[in-house]
Short mmCIF file of C-alpha atoms and ligand atoms in Angstrom, two decimals:
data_model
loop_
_atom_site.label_atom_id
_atom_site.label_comp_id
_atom_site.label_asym_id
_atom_site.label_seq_id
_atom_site.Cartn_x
_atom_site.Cartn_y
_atom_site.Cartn_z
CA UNK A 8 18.70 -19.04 17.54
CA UNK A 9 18.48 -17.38 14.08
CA UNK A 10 16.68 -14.75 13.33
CA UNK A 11 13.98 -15.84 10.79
CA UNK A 12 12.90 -14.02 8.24
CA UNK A 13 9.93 -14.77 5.54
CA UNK A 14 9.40 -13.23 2.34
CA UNK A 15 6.09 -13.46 0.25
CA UNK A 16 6.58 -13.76 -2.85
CA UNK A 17 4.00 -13.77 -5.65
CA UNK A 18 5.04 -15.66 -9.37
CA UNK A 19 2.92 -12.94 -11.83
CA UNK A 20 2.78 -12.90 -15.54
CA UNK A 21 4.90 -11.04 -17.62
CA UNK A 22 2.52 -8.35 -19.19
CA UNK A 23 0.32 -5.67 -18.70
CA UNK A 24 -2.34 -7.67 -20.78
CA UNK A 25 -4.02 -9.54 -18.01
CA UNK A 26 -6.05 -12.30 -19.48
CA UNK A 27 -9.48 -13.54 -17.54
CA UNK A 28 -11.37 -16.30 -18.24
CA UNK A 29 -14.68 -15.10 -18.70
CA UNK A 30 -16.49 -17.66 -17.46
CA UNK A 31 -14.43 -18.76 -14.47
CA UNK A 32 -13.41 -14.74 -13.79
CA UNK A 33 -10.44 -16.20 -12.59
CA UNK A 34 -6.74 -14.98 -14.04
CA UNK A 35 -5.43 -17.42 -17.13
CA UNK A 36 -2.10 -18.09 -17.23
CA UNK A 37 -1.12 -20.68 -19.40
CA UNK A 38 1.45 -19.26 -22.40
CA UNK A 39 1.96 -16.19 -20.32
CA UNK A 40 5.83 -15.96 -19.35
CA UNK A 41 6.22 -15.58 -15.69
CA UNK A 42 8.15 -13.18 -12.99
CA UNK A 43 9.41 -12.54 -9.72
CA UNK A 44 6.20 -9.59 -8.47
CA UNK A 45 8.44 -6.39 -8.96
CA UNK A 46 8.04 -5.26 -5.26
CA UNK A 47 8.81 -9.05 -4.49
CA UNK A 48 12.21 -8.45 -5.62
CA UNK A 49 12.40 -5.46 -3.48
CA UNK A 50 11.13 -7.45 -0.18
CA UNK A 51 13.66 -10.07 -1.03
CA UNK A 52 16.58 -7.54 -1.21
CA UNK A 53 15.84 -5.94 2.21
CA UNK A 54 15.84 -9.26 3.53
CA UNK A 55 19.32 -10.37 1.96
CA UNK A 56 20.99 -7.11 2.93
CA UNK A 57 19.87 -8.11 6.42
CA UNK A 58 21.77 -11.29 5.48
CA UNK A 59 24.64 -9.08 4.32
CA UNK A 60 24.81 -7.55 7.41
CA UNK A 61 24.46 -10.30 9.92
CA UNK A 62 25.15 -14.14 10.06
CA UNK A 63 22.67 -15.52 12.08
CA UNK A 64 20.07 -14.30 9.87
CA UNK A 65 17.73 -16.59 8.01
CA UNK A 66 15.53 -16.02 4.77
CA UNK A 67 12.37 -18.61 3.49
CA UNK A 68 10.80 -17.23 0.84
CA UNK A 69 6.83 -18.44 0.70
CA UNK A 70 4.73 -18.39 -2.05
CA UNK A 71 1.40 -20.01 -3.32
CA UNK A 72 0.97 -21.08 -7.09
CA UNK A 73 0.65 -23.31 -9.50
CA UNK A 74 3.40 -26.00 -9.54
CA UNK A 75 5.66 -23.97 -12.05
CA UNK A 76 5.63 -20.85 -9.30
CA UNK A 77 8.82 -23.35 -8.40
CA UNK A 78 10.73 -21.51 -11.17
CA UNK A 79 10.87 -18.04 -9.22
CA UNK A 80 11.69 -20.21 -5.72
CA UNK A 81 14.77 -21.38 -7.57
CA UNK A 82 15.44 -17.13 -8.44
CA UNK A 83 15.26 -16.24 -5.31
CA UNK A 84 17.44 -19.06 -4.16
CA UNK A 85 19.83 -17.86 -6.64
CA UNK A 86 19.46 -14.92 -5.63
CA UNK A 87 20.27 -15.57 -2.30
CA UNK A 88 17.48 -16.84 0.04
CA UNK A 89 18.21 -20.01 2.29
CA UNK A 90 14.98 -21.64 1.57
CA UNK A 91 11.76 -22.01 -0.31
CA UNK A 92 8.52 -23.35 0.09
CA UNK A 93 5.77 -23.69 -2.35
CA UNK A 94 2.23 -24.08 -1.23
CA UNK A 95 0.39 -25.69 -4.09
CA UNK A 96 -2.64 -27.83 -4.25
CA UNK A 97 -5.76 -28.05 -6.50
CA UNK A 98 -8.12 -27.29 -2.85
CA UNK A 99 -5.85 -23.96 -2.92
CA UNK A 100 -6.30 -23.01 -6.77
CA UNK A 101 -9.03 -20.23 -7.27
CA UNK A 102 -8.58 -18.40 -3.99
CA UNK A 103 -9.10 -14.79 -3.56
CA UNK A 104 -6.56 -12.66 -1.41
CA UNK A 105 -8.98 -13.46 1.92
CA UNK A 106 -8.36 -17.68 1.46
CA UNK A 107 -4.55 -17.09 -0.31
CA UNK A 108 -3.85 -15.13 2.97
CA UNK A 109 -5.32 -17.50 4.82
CA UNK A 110 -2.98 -20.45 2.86
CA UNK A 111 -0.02 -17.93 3.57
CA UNK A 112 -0.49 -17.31 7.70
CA UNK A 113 -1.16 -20.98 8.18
CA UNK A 114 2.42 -21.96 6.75
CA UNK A 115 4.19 -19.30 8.16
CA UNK A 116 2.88 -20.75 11.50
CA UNK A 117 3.45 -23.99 10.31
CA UNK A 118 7.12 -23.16 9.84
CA UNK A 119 7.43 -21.91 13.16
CA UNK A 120 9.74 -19.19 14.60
CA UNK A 121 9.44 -15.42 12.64
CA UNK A 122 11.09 -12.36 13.35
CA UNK A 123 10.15 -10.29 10.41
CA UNK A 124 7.92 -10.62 6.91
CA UNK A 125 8.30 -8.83 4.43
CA UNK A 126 5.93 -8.41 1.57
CA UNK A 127 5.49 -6.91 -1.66
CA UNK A 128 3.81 -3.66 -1.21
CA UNK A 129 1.12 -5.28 -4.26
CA UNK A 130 0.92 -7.81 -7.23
CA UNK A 131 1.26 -6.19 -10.75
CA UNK A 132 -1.49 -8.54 -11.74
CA UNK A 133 -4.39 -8.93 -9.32
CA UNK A 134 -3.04 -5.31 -7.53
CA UNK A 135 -5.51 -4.96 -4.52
CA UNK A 136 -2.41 -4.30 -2.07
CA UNK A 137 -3.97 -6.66 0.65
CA UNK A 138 -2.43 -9.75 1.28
CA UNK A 139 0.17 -8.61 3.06
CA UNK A 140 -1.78 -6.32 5.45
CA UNK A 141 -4.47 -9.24 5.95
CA UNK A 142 -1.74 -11.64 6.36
CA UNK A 143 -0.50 -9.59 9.11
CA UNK A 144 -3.96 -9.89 10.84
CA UNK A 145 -4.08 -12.67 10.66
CA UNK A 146 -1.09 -13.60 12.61
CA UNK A 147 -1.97 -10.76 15.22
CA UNK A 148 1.18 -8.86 14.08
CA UNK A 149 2.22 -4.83 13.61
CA UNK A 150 2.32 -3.98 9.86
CA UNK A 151 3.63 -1.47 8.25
CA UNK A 152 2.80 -0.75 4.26
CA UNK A 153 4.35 1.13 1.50
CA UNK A 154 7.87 0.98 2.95
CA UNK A 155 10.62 3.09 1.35
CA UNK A 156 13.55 2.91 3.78
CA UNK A 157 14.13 0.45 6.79
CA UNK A 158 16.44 0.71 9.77
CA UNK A 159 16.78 -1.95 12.24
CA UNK A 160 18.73 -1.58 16.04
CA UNK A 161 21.34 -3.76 17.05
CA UNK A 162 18.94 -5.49 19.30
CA UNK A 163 16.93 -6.71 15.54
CA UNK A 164 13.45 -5.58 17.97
CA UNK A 165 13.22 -2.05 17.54
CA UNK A 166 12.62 -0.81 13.70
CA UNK A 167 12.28 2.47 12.08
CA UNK A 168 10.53 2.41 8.57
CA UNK A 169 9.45 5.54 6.66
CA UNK A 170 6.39 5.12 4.86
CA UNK A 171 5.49 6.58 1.39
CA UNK A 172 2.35 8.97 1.25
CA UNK A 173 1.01 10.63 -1.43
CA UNK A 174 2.00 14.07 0.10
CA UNK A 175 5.27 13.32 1.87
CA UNK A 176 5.78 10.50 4.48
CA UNK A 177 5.93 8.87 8.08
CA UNK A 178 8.63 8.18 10.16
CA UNK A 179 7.63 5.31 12.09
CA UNK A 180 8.93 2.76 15.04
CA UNK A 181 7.85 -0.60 15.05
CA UNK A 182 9.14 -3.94 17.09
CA UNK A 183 9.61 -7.33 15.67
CA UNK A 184 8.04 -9.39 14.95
CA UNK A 185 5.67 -7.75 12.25
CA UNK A 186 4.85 -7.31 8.51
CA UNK A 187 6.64 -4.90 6.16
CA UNK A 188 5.00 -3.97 2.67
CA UNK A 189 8.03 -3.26 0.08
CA UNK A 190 7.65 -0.37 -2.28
CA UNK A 191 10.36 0.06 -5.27
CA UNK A 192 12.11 3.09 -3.90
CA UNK A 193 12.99 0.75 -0.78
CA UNK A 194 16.35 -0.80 -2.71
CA UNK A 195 17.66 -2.07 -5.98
CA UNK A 196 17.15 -5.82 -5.79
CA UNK A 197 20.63 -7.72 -6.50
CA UNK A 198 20.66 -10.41 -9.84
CA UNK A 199 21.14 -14.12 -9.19
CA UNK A 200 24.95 -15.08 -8.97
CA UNK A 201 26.59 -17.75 -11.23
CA UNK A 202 26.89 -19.70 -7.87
CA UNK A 203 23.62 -19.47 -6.19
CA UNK A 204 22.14 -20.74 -9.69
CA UNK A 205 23.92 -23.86 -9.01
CA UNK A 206 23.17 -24.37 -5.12
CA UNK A 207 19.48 -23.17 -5.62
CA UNK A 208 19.01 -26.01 -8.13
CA UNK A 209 20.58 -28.81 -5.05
CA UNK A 210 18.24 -27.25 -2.56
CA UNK A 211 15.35 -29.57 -1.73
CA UNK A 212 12.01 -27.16 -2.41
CA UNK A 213 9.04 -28.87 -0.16
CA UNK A 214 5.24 -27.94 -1.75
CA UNK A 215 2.67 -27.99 1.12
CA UNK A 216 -1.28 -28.51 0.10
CA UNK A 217 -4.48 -27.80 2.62
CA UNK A 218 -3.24 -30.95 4.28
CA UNK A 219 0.27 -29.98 5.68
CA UNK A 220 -1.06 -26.88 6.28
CA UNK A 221 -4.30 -27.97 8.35
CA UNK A 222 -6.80 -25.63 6.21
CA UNK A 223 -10.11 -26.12 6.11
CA UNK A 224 -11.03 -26.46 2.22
CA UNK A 225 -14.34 -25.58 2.35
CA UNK A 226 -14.31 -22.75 4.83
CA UNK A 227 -10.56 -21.39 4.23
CA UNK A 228 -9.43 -21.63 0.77
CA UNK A 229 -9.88 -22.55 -2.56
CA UNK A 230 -12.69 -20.45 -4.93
CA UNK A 231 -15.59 -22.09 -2.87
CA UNK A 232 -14.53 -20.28 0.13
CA UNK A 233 -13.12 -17.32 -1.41
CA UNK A 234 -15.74 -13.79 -0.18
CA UNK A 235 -14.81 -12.38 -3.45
CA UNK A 236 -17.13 -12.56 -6.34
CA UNK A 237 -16.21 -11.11 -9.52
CA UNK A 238 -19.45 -9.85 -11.25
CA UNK A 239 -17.57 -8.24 -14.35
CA UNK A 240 -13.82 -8.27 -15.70
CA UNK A 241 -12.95 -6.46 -18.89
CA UNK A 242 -9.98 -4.34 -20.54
CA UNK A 243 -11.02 -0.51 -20.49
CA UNK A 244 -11.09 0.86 -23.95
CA UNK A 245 -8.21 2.89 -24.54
CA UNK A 246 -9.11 6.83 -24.05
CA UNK A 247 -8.96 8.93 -27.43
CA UNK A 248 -5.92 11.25 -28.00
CA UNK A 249 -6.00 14.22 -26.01
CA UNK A 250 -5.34 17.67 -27.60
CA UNK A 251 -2.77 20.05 -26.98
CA UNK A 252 -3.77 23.78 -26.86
CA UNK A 253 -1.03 26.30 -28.20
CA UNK A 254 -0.58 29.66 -27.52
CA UNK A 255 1.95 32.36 -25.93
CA UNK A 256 0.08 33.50 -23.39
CA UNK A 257 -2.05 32.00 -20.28
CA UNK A 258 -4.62 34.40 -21.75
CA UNK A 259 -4.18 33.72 -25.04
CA UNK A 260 -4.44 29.74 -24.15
CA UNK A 261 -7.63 30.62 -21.45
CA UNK A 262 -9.49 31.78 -24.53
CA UNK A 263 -8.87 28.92 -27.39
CA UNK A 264 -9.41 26.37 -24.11
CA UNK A 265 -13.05 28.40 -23.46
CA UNK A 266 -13.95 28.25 -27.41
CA UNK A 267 -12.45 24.54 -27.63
CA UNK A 268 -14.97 23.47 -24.58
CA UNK A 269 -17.60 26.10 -26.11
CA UNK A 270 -17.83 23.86 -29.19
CA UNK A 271 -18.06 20.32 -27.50
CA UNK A 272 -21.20 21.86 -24.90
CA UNK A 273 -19.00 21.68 -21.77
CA UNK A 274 -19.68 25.11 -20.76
C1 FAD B 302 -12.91 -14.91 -7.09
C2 FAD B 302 -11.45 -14.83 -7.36
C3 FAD B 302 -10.78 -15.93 -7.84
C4 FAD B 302 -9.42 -15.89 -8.09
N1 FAD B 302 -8.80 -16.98 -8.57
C5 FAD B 302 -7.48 -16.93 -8.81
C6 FAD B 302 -6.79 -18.04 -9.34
O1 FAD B 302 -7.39 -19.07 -9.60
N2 FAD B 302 -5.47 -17.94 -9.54
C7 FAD B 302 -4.80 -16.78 -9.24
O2 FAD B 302 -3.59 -16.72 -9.43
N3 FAD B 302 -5.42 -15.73 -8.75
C8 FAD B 302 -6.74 -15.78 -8.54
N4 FAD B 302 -7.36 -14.70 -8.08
C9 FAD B 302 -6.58 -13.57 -7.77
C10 FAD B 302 -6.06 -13.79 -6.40
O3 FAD B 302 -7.01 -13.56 -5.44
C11 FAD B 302 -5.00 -12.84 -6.16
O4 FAD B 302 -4.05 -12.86 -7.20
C12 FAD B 302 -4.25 -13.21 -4.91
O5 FAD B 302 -5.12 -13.41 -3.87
C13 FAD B 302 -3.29 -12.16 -4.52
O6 FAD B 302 -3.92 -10.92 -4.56
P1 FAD B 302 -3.20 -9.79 -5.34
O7 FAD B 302 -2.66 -10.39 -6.59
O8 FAD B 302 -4.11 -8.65 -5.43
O9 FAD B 302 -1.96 -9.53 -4.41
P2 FAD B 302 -1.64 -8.24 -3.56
O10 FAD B 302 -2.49 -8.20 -2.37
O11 FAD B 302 -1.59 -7.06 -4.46
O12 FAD B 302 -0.18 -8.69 -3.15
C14 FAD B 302 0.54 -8.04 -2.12
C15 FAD B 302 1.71 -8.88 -1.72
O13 FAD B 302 1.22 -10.05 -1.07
C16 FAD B 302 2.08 -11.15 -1.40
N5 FAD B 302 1.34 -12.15 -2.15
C17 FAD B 302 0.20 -11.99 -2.87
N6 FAD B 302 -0.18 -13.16 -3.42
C18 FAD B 302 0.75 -14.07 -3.05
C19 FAD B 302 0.93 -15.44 -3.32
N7 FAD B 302 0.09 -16.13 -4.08
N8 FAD B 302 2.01 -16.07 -2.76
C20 FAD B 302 2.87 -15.38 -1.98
N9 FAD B 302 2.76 -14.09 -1.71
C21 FAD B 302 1.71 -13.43 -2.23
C22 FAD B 302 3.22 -10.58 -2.25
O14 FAD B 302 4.25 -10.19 -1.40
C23 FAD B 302 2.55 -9.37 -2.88
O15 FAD B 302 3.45 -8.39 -3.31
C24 FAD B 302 -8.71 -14.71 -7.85
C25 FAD B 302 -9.39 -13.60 -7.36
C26 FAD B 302 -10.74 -13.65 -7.12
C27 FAD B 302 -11.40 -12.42 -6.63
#
């Protein structure tokens, strides 16, 4: 039996400008070129070199999107994944990470058999970091966020991951089957190959609505059923230019900082 691997994968616009709609509050994204999520790429290259490594090994990538979210299925086909699956439905659009990680555990059980997921660590555009973790409780699995290095035994059960803190890091043990959040300092994800372009565009891509995956769309998914109200969404003003204190001395630079604060009524 193979061992099965799924990859979330998140289609996100190509920008730092985020656009809302300010009525909706939702995310636009028409005209906005698309991407592979960043720590996607990464999640996707731990799961290839798994690949690499052994031949029984199996890769789906999963995401939810809009109908052109295709596009990056077909990239990470080329890039080497075995399959895709798109889940993509009007009943799905507007979800919040609570219903889209509810879309995303119901068709990784609907697939069946998992050994390991791996996730993005976060999405570059709605960036709350918890769709993998809640995906994970979902299907009453370990998790195991911010990943930086992975280690698996022989046996593909027993797993050592170091995890990135902000003051150093944890070495920790983990058995399949759980959830692994990718950070960027886990790998270098590989680029498509001239050959896996041209199988990934023969490979049949299936898109799954609420209805193959046995939702409830008024309870589960969709912006109806979404927890998550945004009351406000705007782009902070950019801060003014900072100023940069000369001086050859810390004293020296102590005393024009006290005078410079003196003058604006800090202190
Ligand atoms: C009220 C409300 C309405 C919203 N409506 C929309 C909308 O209409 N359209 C829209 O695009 N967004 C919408 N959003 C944003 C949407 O909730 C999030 O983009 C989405 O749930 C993922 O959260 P995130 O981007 O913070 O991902 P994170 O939690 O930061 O992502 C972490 C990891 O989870 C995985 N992941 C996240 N999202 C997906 C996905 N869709 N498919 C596969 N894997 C995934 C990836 O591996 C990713 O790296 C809405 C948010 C709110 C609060």
């Amino acid at each position: 039996m193979a061992f099965e691997i799924i990859v979330c994968a998140k289609q996100v616009p190509d920008t730092n400008e985020i656009k809302i709609d300010p009525v909706k509050k939702t995310l636009i994204r028409e005209g906005v070129p698309s991407i592979l999520n960043h720590d996607d790429a990464n999640a996707l290259e731990e799961a290839l070199k798994l690949k690499d490594q052994y031949d029984d090994v199996h890769v789906t990538v999963i995401t939810m999107g809009p109908p052109q979210a295709k596009d990056m299925l077909i990239e990470c086909l080329a890039m080497g994944a075995d399959e895709g699956v798109l889940l993509s439905d009007r009943a799905l659009g507007g979800s919040d990470t609570w219903a889209t990680s509810n879309a995303i555990a119901a068709a990784i059980e609907r697939r069946g058999k998992y050994d390991l997921i791996f996730a993005g660590r976060q999405a570059i555009d709605g960036d709350t970091a918890q769709v993998g973790p809640q995906i994970a409780e979902k299907l009453g699995i370990p998790q195991v966020t911010y990943v930086t290095e992975f280690k698996i035994a022989d046996d593909r059960k027993h797993i050592t991951v170091k995890r990135a803190m902000e003051d150093g890091y944890e070495l920790i043990d983990i058995q399949a089957p759980c959830m692994l959040t990718a950070i960027k300092e886990l790998n270098t994800p590989r680029y498509m190959s001239i050959q896996g372009i041209f199988d990934a565009f023969k490979k049949d891509i299936p898109t799954w609505g609420a209805k193959e995956l046995g939702v409830d769309v008024n309870r589960e998914v969709g912006l109806e059923a979404s927890p998550t109200n945004v009351f406000k969404s705007f782009t902070p003003v950019p801060k003014g230019q900072g100023v940069r204190l000369e001086g050859d001395s810390e004293k020296e630079l102590a005393e024009k900082l006290i005078v410079n604060l003196k003058s604006k009524h800090v202190i």
